[in-house]
Tab-separated table of N, CA and C in Angstrom:
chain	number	residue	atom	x	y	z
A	1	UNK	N	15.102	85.451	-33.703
A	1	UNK	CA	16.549	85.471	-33.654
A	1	UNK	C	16.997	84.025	-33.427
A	2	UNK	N	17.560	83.521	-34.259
A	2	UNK	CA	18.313	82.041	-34.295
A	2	UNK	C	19.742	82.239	-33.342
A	3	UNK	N	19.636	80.787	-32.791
A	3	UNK	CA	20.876	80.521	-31.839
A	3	UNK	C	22.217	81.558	-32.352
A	4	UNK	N	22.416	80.936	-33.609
A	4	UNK	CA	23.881	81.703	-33.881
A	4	UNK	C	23.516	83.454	-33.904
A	5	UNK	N	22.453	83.958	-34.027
A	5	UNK	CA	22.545	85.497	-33.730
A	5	UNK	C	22.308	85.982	-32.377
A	6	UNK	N	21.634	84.711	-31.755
A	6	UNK	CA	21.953	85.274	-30.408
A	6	UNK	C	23.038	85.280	-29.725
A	7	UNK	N	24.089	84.011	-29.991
A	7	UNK	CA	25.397	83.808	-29.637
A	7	UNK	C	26.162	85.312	-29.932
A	8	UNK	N	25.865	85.888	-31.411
A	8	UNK	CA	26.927	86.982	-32.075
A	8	UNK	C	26.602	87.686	-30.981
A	9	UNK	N	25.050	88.060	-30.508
A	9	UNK	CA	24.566	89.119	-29.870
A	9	UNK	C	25.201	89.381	-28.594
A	10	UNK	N	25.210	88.401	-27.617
A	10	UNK	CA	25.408	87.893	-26.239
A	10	UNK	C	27.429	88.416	-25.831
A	11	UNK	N	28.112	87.684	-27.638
A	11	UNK	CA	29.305	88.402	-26.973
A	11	UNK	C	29.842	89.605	-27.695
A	12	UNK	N	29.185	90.191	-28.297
A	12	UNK	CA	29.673	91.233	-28.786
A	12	UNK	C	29.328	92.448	-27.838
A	13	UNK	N	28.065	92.070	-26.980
A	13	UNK	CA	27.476	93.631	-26.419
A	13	UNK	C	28.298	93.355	-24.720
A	14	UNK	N	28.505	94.337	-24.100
A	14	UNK	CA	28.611	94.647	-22.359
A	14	UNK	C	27.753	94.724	-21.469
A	15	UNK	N	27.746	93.358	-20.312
A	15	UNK	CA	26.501	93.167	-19.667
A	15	UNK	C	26.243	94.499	-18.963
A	16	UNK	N	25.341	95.209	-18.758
A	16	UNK	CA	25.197	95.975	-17.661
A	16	UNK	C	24.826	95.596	-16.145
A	17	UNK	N	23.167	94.979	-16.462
A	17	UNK	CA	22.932	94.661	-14.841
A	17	UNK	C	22.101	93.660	-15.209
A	18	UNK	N	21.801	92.198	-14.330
A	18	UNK	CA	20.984	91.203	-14.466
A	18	UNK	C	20.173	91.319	-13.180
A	19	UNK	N	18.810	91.019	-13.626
A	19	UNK	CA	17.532	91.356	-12.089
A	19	UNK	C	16.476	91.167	-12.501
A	20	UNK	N	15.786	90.446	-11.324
A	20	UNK	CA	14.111	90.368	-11.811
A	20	UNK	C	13.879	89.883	-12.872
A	21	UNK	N	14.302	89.016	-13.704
A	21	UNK	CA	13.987	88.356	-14.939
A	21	UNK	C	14.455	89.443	-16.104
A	22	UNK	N	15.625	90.600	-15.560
A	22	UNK	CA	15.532	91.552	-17.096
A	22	UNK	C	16.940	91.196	-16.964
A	23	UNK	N	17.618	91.273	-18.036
A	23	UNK	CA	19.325	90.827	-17.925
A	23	UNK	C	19.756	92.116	-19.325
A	24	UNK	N	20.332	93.320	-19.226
A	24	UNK	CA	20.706	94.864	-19.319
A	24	UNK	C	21.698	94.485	-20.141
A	25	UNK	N	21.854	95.242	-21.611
A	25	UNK	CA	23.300	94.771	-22.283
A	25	UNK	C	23.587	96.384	-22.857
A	26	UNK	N	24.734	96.757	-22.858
A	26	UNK	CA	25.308	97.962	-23.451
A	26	UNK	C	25.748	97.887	-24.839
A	27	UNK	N	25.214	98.323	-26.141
A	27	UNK	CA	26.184	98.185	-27.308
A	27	UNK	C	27.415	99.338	-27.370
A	28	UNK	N	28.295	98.404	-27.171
A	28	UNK	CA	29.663	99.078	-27.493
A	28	UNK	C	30.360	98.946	-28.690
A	29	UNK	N	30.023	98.373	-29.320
A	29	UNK	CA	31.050	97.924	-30.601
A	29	UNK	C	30.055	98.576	-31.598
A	30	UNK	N	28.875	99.447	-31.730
A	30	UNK	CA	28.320	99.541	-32.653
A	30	UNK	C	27.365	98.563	-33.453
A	31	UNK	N	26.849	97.339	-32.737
A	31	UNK	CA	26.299	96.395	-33.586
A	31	UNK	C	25.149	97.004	-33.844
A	32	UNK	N	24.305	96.040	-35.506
A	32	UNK	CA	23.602	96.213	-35.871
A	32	UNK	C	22.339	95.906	-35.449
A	33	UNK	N	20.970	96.578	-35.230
A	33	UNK	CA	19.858	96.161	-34.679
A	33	UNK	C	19.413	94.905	-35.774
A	34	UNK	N	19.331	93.671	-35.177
A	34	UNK	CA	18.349	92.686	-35.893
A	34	UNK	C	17.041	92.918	-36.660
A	35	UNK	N	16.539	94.421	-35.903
A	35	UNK	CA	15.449	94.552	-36.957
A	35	UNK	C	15.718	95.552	-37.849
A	36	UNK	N	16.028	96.597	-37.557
A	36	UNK	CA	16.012	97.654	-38.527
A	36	UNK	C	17.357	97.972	-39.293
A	37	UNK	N	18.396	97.202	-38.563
A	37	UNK	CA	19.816	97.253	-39.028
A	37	UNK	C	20.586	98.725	-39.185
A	38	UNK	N	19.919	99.741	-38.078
A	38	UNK	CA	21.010	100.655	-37.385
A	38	UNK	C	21.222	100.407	-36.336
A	39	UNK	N	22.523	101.122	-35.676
A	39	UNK	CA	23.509	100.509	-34.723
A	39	UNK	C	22.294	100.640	-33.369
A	40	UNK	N	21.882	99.986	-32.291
A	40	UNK	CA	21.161	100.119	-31.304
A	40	UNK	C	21.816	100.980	-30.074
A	41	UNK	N	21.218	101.315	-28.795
A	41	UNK	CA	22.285	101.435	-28.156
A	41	UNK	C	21.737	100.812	-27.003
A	42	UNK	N	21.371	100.016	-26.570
A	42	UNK	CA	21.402	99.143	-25.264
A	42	UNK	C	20.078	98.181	-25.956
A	43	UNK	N	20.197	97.060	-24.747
A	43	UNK	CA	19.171	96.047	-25.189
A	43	UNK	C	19.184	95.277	-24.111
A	44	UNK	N	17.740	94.620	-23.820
A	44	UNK	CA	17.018	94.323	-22.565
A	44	UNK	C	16.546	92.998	-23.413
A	45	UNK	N	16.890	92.125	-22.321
A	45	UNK	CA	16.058	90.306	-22.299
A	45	UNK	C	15.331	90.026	-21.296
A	46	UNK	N	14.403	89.783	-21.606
A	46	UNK	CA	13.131	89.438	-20.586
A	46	UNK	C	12.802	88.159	-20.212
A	47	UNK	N	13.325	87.290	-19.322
A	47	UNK	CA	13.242	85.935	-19.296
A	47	UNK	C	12.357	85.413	-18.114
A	48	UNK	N	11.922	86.164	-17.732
A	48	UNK	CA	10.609	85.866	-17.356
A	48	UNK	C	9.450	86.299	-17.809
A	49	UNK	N	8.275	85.442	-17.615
A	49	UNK	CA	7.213	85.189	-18.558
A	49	UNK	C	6.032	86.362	-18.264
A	50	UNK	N	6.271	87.522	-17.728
A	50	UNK	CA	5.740	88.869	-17.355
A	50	UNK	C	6.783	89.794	-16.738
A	51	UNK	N	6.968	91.011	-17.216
A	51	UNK	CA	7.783	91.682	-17.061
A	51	UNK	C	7.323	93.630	-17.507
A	52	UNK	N	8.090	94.250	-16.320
A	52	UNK	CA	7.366	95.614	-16.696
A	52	UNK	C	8.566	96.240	-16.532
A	53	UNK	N	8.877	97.411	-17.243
A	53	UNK	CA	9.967	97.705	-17.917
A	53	UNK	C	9.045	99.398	-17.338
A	54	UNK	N	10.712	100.102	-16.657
A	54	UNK	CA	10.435	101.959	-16.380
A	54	UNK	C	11.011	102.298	-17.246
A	55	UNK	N	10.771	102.873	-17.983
A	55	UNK	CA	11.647	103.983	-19.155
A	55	UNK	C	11.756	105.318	-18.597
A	56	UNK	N	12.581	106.198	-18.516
A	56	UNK	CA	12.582	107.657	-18.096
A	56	UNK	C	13.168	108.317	-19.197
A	57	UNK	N	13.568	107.713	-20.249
A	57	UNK	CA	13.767	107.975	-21.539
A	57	UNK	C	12.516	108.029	-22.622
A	58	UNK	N	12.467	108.852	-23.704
A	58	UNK	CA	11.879	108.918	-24.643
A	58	UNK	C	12.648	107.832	-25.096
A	59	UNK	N	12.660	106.286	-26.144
A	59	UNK	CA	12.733	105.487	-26.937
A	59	UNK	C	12.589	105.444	-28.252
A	60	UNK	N	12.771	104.693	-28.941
A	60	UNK	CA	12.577	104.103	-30.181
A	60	UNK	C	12.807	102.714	-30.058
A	61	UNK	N	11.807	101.410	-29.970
A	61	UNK	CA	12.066	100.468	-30.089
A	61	UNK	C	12.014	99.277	-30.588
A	62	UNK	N	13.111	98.313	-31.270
A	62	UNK	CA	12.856	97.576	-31.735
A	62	UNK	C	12.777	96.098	-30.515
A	63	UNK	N	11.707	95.099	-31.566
A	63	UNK	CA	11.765	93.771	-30.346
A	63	UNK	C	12.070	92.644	-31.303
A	64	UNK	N	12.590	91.249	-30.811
A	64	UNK	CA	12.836	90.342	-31.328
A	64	UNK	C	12.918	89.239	-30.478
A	65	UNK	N	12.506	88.236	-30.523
A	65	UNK	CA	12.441	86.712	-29.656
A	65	UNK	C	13.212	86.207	-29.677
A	66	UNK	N	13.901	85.456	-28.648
A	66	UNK	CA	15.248	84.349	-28.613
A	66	UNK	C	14.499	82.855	-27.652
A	67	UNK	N	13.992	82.067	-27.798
A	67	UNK	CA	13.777	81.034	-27.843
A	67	UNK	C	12.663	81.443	-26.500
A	68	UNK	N	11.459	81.882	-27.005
A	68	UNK	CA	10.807	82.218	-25.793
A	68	UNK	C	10.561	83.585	-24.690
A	69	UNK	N	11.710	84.094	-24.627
A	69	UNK	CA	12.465	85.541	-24.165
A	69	UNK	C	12.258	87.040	-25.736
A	70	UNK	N	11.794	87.965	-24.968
A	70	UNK	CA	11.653	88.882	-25.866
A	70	UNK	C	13.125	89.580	-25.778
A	71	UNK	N	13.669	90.457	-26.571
A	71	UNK	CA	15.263	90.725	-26.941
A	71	UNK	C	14.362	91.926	-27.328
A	72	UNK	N	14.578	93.272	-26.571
A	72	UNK	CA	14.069	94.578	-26.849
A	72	UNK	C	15.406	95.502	-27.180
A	73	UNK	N	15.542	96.273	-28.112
A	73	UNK	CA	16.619	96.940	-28.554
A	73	UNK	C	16.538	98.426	-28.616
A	74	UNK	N	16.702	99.438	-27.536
A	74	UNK	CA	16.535	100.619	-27.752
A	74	UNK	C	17.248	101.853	-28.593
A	75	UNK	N	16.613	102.539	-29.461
A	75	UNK	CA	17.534	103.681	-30.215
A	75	UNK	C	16.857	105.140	-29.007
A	76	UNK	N	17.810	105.763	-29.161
A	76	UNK	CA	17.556	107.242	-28.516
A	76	UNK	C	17.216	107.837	-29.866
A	77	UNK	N	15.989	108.926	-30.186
A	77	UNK	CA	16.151	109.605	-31.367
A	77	UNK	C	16.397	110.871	-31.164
């Protein structure tokens, strides 16, 4: 993911919660997943360099890199 799609990314979505190196975003506007290009519905940045993630959800997920940081994009199916 290049600067300018992370920029689109960063203000189009609603922060949820920042912690522990994970920083929580809500898609509200419907944006498109960077990888698969249906609408996502939340998405997780991992900016620290190990990170463990609870799901209590069944997932579908897509991942994508922003300068170092993994950009994880969850669909509910």
């Amino acid at each position: 993911m290049d600067d300018a799609e992370y920029e689109e990314f960063i203000s189009s979505v609603t922060p949820i919660e920042s912690a522990d190196g994970i920083d929580s975003y809500r898609n509200t506007v419907a944006m498109a997943c960077p990888a698969c290009g249906e609408p996502f519905d939340d998405a997780v940045v991992c900016t620290d360099e190990y990170n463990s993630l609870e799901l209590s959800l069944e997932l579908d997920l897509c991942v994508t890199t922003h300068e170092g940081d993994a950009v994880i994009f969850t669909h509910k199916p």
